[in-house]
Amino acid sequence: MAKRKANPDSSTSLTAGGKSLVIVESPAKSRTINKYLGPGFEVKASMGHIRDLPAKEFGVDLEKDFEPTYTIMQGKSKVVTGLKAAAKNCKDIYLATDMDREGEAIAWHLAHILGVSPDKVYRVIFNAITKTAIQQAFANPGRINTDKVMAQQARRILDRIVGYQISPLLWKKVARGLSAGRVQSVAVKIVVTREREIRGFKPEEYWLIPAVFTTELGSNYGQQWQDFISKSEKPDFANATPGRPEQGPTVDKQNKWLAEHNAFKAEIYKIGDEKYKASDDQQAKRIYEAVRDAKFKVEQVEKKESSSRPGPPFITSTLQQAASNRMGFSTKRTMSIAQQLYEGVDLGEEMGRLGLITYMRTDSTYISPEAINEARNFIRKRLGDAYVPEKANMFADKKNAQQAHEAIRPTDVDLMPEDVRTLVSEEQYKLYDLIWRRFIACQMSAAKWNVTNLDIAADTSIGKCLYKTTGRAIVFDGFTKVWSPGASAGAEQQLPLVKAGQELDAVDIKAEQHFTKPPARYTEASLVKALEKEGIGRPSTYASIISTIQDREYVEQREKKLYASDLGEVVTDKLEEYFPKVMDLAFTRYMEEQLDKIEEQHLDWVSVLNEFYGPFKKSIETATAEMKHAKAETTPSEYECPKCGKPLVYRFGKKGKFLSCSDYPECKFAWQCDKEGKMVEQKVSEHKCPNCGKPLVHKNGRFGPFLGCSGYPDCKTIVKVDKEGNIAPPKPPAEPTGLKCYKCREGELVIRQSKKGPFMGCNRFPRCRTIVSIKQKENLLKLQSEGKWPPKTADAADELLGRKKPAKAEA
């Protein structure tokens, strides 16, 4: 980036001959920056992107090297007018949008829209909104990075090509309103693949024979131990526990009891020269009977020291994972809170508005030397020299990380989480605390442990049996003083002092039946990890990807777990059949790398798009001609039609997969099935259908439980029920207001009821989805009587409704 020569008194020189205009994305950011700049600067906000490809047109000329057509985004015309007016009277313009590709693109679009001489436009970037960072950025402004802009433009056009050309196909061949995306569809595929792995998983049986030993010979602790864990299930034979391990006291409580009785747990791992293995109860019983009355002694004691270094500071993906795992935040929520902490939080009159963390969209673990020194000094001052490593901890970045970025860290390590707790929201405090602790910990000394490994032996009728166990005792807590790696200290088993040859008593030996488990379903955190590992998308896109696939109902979230919906599976199958390259993880990763090279290695963006579009165009032509409609496809089932006796098949409908007679339309029998394809048994209610008199049955739909006629599909009556399953009273009819709808200009606003109370909506719903606050009723009636309602444009309506401030107030 070309640099402008630094000036020791930049604020004075820039004001000569007029004010300088500074443009940022958001009002919150502008308020924070404004206090660090002198009176010679006017700060305004663009309110995010102001120009993009058209919302209702393709906007890309495929015959002219993918030439894009950009238009002012809806609702942004007044913002643009205000910025143009400010630009006319300014000395020069500083574009201070975010430092990533999106921010660079916003700056580029702003420069084009404002129509001022390029010599007057400067680009300033900073990774933290602090006085020092802002002053350094404005003392050394540069120019817009065109390579970064072209990389973002290529990505945007590529996504437009995929979305605009595949989505209409899905409308025609699956269901209306669907969409596809270059990254979104691959993310759905990852969830679908895991769903099918779980569905096809066949558990395998295995048995463990754990033991509890003590050094206190003749103590007879067996009954006390059984009483302590008495909540566990009774075993099938001699303490065997079928199905799963017992549920009783926590691991912490068990370890405490064991330590008090000089006892510890161990697992059998060897019989003679063979590794222990038991896959059924007969094998387990034979081994159990051989060891239950055996005499045990310590065969080997191995002691060693181990240490664990702190992890790196957060990048976008690891912050999202940690916030999800530790606090239950969604990826979208995490990024929203992080944005608030970055742009600035009002900490009261004494401290003012401060940006608390550095820029939160980054894939680099780099930390500036100044920040490292600040952390080391803080640790030394607050915790002592022992907690400061001899050399600063450094962390390796992955190969495609953007080195110009820093990791996510607090802007001021001396501002501890407790200092701001009462000044910020609870969520802001939790996320700031997480970021602060991770950063401080990353520059602390390693934690040190004494590790003891024991081998316990017994000569039995089936040969020498060996048990093993490990205990770990902390010697120096190091970084764990401020950052818990996950497991609590109480979960570490403390072993009593023993020596080789020492005899032990068996407090408890039992046989436990287990079954291998299917792979775990993805959570938002683990899906972020998977996307990052596969090189799919980039840190700034993970939150929107995961949000989009749920909004589109391709993926459902239940109890923090992600489930592939029937719709997600059908769409994935269609796209994999006709667009194998688009859905291929390796190819998607390759395209991400090519897009990165536009920015980093000056790769021609048109050639990158040409490489993709040639094969893609052929796939579109093939899919258009050959793809069958999802509703026309069937797969066989194990069931017979109860009406005509012919086989039932699986079909796909609006509500997902269901069972239908193979003789449709001659036989119209249809029935619900669950995710595994099993026929759902419907519970008959005490109520009768008000239309045909047949019994109503309990059903579950997209919006929850309801009662449906047992005569479906001949009778399609449905009755709403409340949370207790009782028939809900009918909703009162919508109350007319006499107000015209400003959007469709055909309907009228009526008062409807929702969970949050009354609101006004257009009576042409769902064709027109206009919603207006009930508080506006009297105001709008007055405006309508004065001939001012409905206005001619949506922008004018928003202004009358107080939804948008006038352009002059946007800064």
PDB file of N, CA, C and O in Angstrom, residues 252-293:
ATOM      1  N   ASP A 252     -15.017 -35.928  40.411  1.00  0.00           N
ATOM      2  CA  ASP A 252     -14.349 -35.182  41.480  1.00  0.00           C
ATOM      3  C   ASP A 252     -14.601 -35.829  42.838  1.00  0.00           C
ATOM      4  O   ASP A 252     -13.676 -36.017  43.636  1.00  0.00           O
ATOM      5  N   LYS A 253     -15.862 -36.165  43.108  1.00  0.00           N
ATOM      6  CA  LYS A 253     -16.209 -36.759  44.400  1.00  0.00           C
ATOM      7  C   LYS A 253     -15.601 -38.155  44.541  1.00  0.00           C
ATOM      8  O   LYS A 253     -15.149 -38.542  45.636  1.00  0.00           O
ATOM      9  N   GLN A 254     -15.590 -38.913  43.455  1.00  0.00           N
ATOM     10  CA  GLN A 254     -14.989 -40.239  43.513  1.00  0.00           C
ATOM     11  C   GLN A 254     -13.498 -40.152  43.808  1.00  0.00           C
ATOM     12  O   GLN A 254     -12.964 -40.897  44.642  1.00  0.00           O
ATOM     13  N   ASN A 255     -12.814 -39.216  43.135  1.00  0.00           N
ATOM     14  CA  ASN A 255     -11.373 -39.065  43.358  1.00  0.00           C
ATOM     15  C   ASN A 255     -11.066 -38.632  44.787  1.00  0.00           C
ATOM     16  O   ASN A 255     -10.055 -39.038  45.374  1.00  0.00           O
ATOM     17  N   LYS A 256     -11.940 -37.815  45.345  1.00  0.00           N
ATOM     18  CA  LYS A 256     -11.742 -37.378  46.729  1.00  0.00           C
ATOM     19  C   LYS A 256     -11.877 -38.569  47.676  1.00  0.00           C
ATOM     20  O   LYS A 256     -11.056 -38.748  48.595  1.00  0.00           O
ATOM     21  N   TRP A 257     -12.885 -39.389  47.464  1.00  0.00           N
ATOM     22  CA  TRP A 257     -13.071 -40.578  48.309  1.00  0.00           C
ATOM     23  C   TRP A 257     -11.876 -41.509  48.181  1.00  0.00           C
ATOM     24  O   TRP A 257     -11.354 -42.017  49.189  1.00  0.00           O
ATOM     25  N   LEU A 258     -11.436 -41.748  46.966  1.00  0.00           N
ATOM     26  CA  LEU A 258     -10.306 -42.647  46.734  1.00  0.00           C
ATOM     27  C   LEU A 258      -9.039 -42.141  47.422  1.00  0.00           C
ATOM     28  O   LEU A 258      -8.295 -42.909  48.052  1.00  0.00           O
ATOM     29  N   ALA A 259      -8.786 -40.840  47.323  1.00  0.00           N
ATOM     30  CA  ALA A 259      -7.592 -40.262  47.950  1.00  0.00           C
ATOM     31  C   ALA A 259      -7.641 -40.424  49.464  1.00  0.00           C
ATOM     32  O   ALA A 259      -6.617 -40.709  50.112  1.00  0.00           O
ATOM     33  N   GLU A 260      -8.827 -40.267  50.042  1.00  0.00           N
ATOM     34  CA  GLU A 260      -8.974 -40.410  51.495  1.00  0.00           C
ATOM     35  C   GLU A 260      -8.745 -41.843  51.961  1.00  0.00           C
ATOM     36  O   GLU A 260      -8.454 -42.074  53.143  1.00  0.00           O
ATOM     37  N   HIS A 261      -8.861 -42.811  51.062  1.00  0.00           N
ATOM     38  CA  HIS A 261      -8.712 -44.217  51.421  1.00  0.00           C
ATOM     39  C   HIS A 261      -7.479 -44.846  50.751  1.00  0.00           C
ATOM     40  O   HIS A 261      -7.393 -46.062  50.640  1.00  0.00           O
ATOM     41  N   ASN A 262      -6.532 -43.987  50.331  1.00  0.00           N
ATOM     42  CA  ASN A 262      -5.314 -44.471  49.670  1.00  0.00           C
ATOM     43  C   ASN A 262      -5.648 -45.467  48.560  1.00  0.00           C
ATOM     44  O   ASN A 262      -5.011 -46.521  48.420  1.00  0.00           O
ATOM     45  N   ALA A 263      -6.652 -45.139  47.785  1.00  0.00           N
ATOM     46  CA  ALA A 263      -7.144 -46.031  46.731  1.00  0.00           C
ATOM     47  C   ALA A 263      -7.073 -45.328  45.376  1.00  0.00           C
ATOM     48  O   ALA A 263      -6.931 -44.105  45.292  1.00  0.00           O
ATOM     49  N   PHE A 264      -7.196 -46.102  44.334  1.00  0.00           N
ATOM     50  CA  PHE A 264      -7.140 -45.555  42.972  1.00  0.00           C
ATOM     51  C   PHE A 264      -7.768 -46.535  41.992  1.00  0.00           C
ATOM     52  O   PHE A 264      -7.889 -47.730  42.278  1.00  0.00           O
ATOM     53  N   LYS A 265      -8.175 -46.017  40.837  1.00  0.00           N
ATOM     54  CA  LYS A 265      -8.760 -46.847  39.782  1.00  0.00           C
ATOM     55  C   LYS A 265      -7.692 -47.306  38.802  1.00  0.00           C
ATOM     56  O   LYS A 265      -6.697 -46.604  38.587  1.00  0.00           O
ATOM     57  N   ALA A 266      -7.917 -48.453  38.185  1.00  0.00           N
ATOM     58  CA  ALA A 266      -7.004 -48.969  37.165  1.00  0.00           C
ATOM     59  C   ALA A 266      -7.791 -49.788  36.158  1.00  0.00           C
ATOM     60  O   ALA A 266      -8.898 -50.257  36.454  1.00  0.00           O
ATOM     61  N   GLU A 267      -7.226 -49.949  34.970  1.00  0.00           N
ATOM     62  CA  GLU A 267      -7.857 -50.720  33.888  1.00  0.00           C
ATOM     63  C   GLU A 267      -6.947 -51.867  33.479  1.00  0.00           C
ATOM     64  O   GLU A 267      -5.729 -51.703  33.381  1.00  0.00           O
ATOM     65  N   ILE A 268      -7.532 -53.030  33.211  1.00  0.00           N
ATOM     66  CA  ILE A 268      -6.757 -54.162  32.708  1.00  0.00           C
ATOM     67  C   ILE A 268      -6.358 -53.891  31.262  1.00  0.00           C
ATOM     68  O   ILE A 268      -7.145 -53.343  30.491  1.00  0.00           O
ATOM     69  N   TYR A 269      -5.092 -54.207  30.924  1.00  0.00           N
ATOM     70  CA  TYR A 269      -4.669 -53.937  29.548  1.00  0.00           C
ATOM     71  C   TYR A 269      -3.872 -55.074  28.922  1.00  0.00           C
ATOM     72  O   TYR A 269      -3.623 -55.057  27.712  1.00  0.00           O
ATOM     73  N   LYS A 270      -3.516 -56.091  29.727  1.00  0.00           N
ATOM     74  CA  LYS A 270      -2.716 -57.170  29.144  1.00  0.00           C
ATOM     75  C   LYS A 270      -2.978 -58.474  29.881  1.00  0.00           C
ATOM     76  O   LYS A 270      -3.093 -58.488  31.115  1.00  0.00           O
ATOM     77  N   ILE A 271      -3.076 -59.562  29.151  1.00  0.00           N
ATOM     78  CA  ILE A 271      -3.167 -60.910  29.711  1.00  0.00           C
ATOM     79  C   ILE A 271      -2.081 -61.743  29.053  1.00  0.00           C
ATOM     80  O   ILE A 271      -2.135 -62.002  27.835  1.00  0.00           O
ATOM     81  N   GLY A 272      -1.079 -62.158  29.847  1.00  0.00           N
ATOM     82  CA  GLY A 272       0.083 -62.825  29.263  1.00  0.00           C
ATOM     83  C   GLY A 272       0.797 -61.871  28.328  1.00  0.00           C
ATOM     84  O   GLY A 272       1.110 -60.737  28.691  1.00  0.00           O
ATOM     85  N   ASP A 273       0.989 -62.308  27.100  1.00  0.00           N
ATOM     86  CA  ASP A 273       1.635 -61.450  26.103  1.00  0.00           C
ATOM     87  C   ASP A 273       0.628 -60.773  25.173  1.00  0.00           C
ATOM     88  O   ASP A 273       1.015 -60.061  24.237  1.00  0.00           O
ATOM     89  N   GLU A 274      -0.669 -61.010  25.406  1.00  0.00           N
ATOM     90  CA  GLU A 274      -1.708 -60.491  24.525  1.00  0.00           C
ATOM     91  C   GLU A 274      -2.385 -59.258  25.112  1.00  0.00           C
ATOM     92  O   GLU A 274      -2.591 -59.174  26.327  1.00  0.00           O
ATOM     93  N   LYS A 275      -2.719 -58.332  24.261  1.00  0.00           N
ATOM     94  CA  LYS A 275      -3.469 -57.151  24.695  1.00  0.00           C
ATOM     95  C   LYS A 275      -4.881 -57.574  25.069  1.00  0.00           C
ATOM     96  O   LYS A 275      -5.505 -58.383  24.383  1.00  0.00           O
ATOM     97  N   TYR A 276      -5.397 -57.044  26.170  1.00  0.00           N
ATOM     98  CA  TYR A 276      -6.727 -57.419  26.643  1.00  0.00           C
ATOM     99  C   TYR A 276      -7.799 -57.008  25.647  1.00  0.00           C
ATOM    100  O   TYR A 276      -7.803 -55.906  25.110  1.00  0.00           O
ATOM    101  N   LYS A 277      -8.748 -57.944  25.425  1.00  0.00           N
ATOM    102  CA  LYS A 277      -9.902 -57.655  24.598  1.00  0.00           C
ATOM    103  C   LYS A 277     -11.018 -58.626  24.953  1.00  0.00           C
ATOM    104  O   LYS A 277     -10.781 -59.830  25.059  1.00  0.00           O
ATOM    105  N   ALA A 278     -12.224 -58.091  25.166  1.00  0.00           N
ATOM    106  CA  ALA A 278     -13.391 -58.934  25.419  1.00  0.00           C
ATOM    107  C   ALA A 278     -14.574 -58.330  24.684  1.00  0.00           C
ATOM    108  O   ALA A 278     -14.963 -57.200  24.959  1.00  0.00           O
ATOM    109  N   SER A 279     -15.139 -59.098  23.752  1.00  0.00           N
ATOM    110  CA  SER A 279     -16.218 -58.560  22.922  1.00  0.00           C
ATOM    111  C   SER A 279     -17.591 -59.111  23.280  1.00  0.00           C
ATOM    112  O   SER A 279     -18.582 -58.750  22.653  1.00  0.00           O
ATOM    113  N   ASP A 280     -17.648 -60.014  24.284  1.00  0.00           N
ATOM    114  CA  ASP A 280     -18.954 -60.505  24.733  1.00  0.00           C
ATOM    115  C   ASP A 280     -18.874 -60.888  26.201  1.00  0.00           C
ATOM    116  O   ASP A 280     -17.802 -60.920  26.807  1.00  0.00           O
ATOM    117  N   ASP A 281     -20.033 -61.195  26.789  1.00  0.00           N
ATOM    118  CA  ASP A 281     -20.077 -61.470  28.224  1.00  0.00           C
ATOM    119  C   ASP A 281     -19.350 -62.744  28.605  1.00  0.00           C
ATOM    120  O   ASP A 281     -18.820 -62.869  29.717  1.00  0.00           O
ATOM    121  N   GLN A 282     -19.284 -63.724  27.697  1.00  0.00           N
ATOM    122  CA  GLN A 282     -18.595 -64.978  28.020  1.00  0.00           C
ATOM    123  C   GLN A 282     -17.097 -64.742  28.187  1.00  0.00           C
ATOM    124  O   GLN A 282     -16.475 -65.237  29.141  1.00  0.00           O
ATOM    125  N   GLN A 283     -16.509 -63.997  27.258  1.00  0.00           N
ATOM    126  CA  GLN A 283     -15.077 -63.684  27.379  1.00  0.00           C
ATOM    127  C   GLN A 283     -14.819 -62.863  28.637  1.00  0.00           C
ATOM    128  O   GLN A 283     -13.863 -63.118  29.373  1.00  0.00           O
ATOM    129  N   ALA A 284     -15.673 -61.871  28.876  1.00  0.00           N
ATOM    130  CA  ALA A 284     -15.484 -61.008  30.042  1.00  0.00           C
ATOM    131  C   ALA A 284     -15.630 -61.800  31.337  1.00  0.00           C
ATOM    132  O   ALA A 284     -14.855 -61.603  32.294  1.00  0.00           O
ATOM    133  N   LYS A 285     -16.592 -62.704  31.372  1.00  0.00           N
ATOM    134  CA  LYS A 285     -16.826 -63.483  32.599  1.00  0.00           C
ATOM    135  C   LYS A 285     -15.640 -64.377  32.900  1.00  0.00           C
ATOM    136  O   LYS A 285     -15.223 -64.525  34.058  1.00  0.00           O
ATOM    137  N   ARG A 286     -15.071 -64.985  31.861  1.00  0.00           N
ATOM    138  CA  ARG A 286     -13.917 -65.871  32.065  1.00  0.00           C
ATOM    139  C   ARG A 286     -12.743 -65.102  32.674  1.00  0.00           C
ATOM    140  O   ARG A 286     -12.101 -65.560  33.616  1.00  0.00           O
ATOM    141  N   ILE A 287     -12.500 -63.901  32.165  1.00  0.00           N
ATOM    142  CA  ILE A 287     -11.372 -63.099  32.672  1.00  0.00           C
ATOM    143  C   ILE A 287     -11.695 -62.562  34.059  1.00  0.00           C
ATOM    144  O   ILE A 287     -10.851 -62.572  34.965  1.00  0.00           O
ATOM    145  N   TYR A 288     -12.942 -62.118  34.240  1.00  0.00           N
ATOM    146  CA  TYR A 288     -13.343 -61.598  35.545  1.00  0.00           C
ATOM    147  C   TYR A 288     -13.159 -62.643  36.635  1.00  0.00           C
ATOM    148  O   TYR A 288     -12.634 -62.353  37.721  1.00  0.00           O
ATOM    149  N   GLU A 289     -13.616 -63.856  36.376  1.00  0.00           N
ATOM    150  CA  GLU A 289     -13.514 -64.910  37.385  1.00  0.00           C
ATOM    151  C   GLU A 289     -12.066 -65.264  37.697  1.00  0.00           C
ATOM    152  O   GLU A 289     -11.748 -65.718  38.796  1.00  0.00           O
ATOM    153  N   ALA A 290     -11.172 -65.014  36.719  1.00  0.00           N
ATOM    154  CA  ALA A 290      -9.756 -65.295  36.955  1.00  0.00           C
ATOM    155  C   ALA A 290      -9.092 -64.222  37.819  1.00  0.00           C
ATOM    156  O   ALA A 290      -8.158 -64.516  38.571  1.00  0.00           O
ATOM    157  N   VAL A 291      -9.574 -62.979  37.751  1.00  0.00           N
ATOM    158  CA  VAL A 291      -8.883 -61.885  38.461  1.00  0.00           C
ATOM    159  C   VAL A 291      -9.569 -61.471  39.763  1.00  0.00           C
ATOM    160  O   VAL A 291      -8.940 -60.811  40.597  1.00  0.00           O
ATOM    161  N   ARG A 292     -10.838 -61.842  39.967  1.00  0.00           N
ATOM    162  CA  ARG A 292     -11.578 -61.276  41.099  1.00  0.00           C
ATOM    163  C   ARG A 292     -10.985 -61.655  42.465  1.00  0.00           C
ATOM    164  O   ARG A 292     -11.075 -60.876  43.414  1.00  0.00           O
ATOM    165  N   ASP A 293     -10.370 -62.870  42.576  1.00  0.00           N
ATOM    166  CA  ASP A 293      -9.784 -63.288  43.856  1.00  0.00           C
ATOM    167  C   ASP A 293      -8.265 -63.357  43.809  1.00  0.00           C
ATOM    168  O   ASP A 293      -7.635 -63.949  44.694  1.00  0.00           O
TER     169      ASP A 293
END
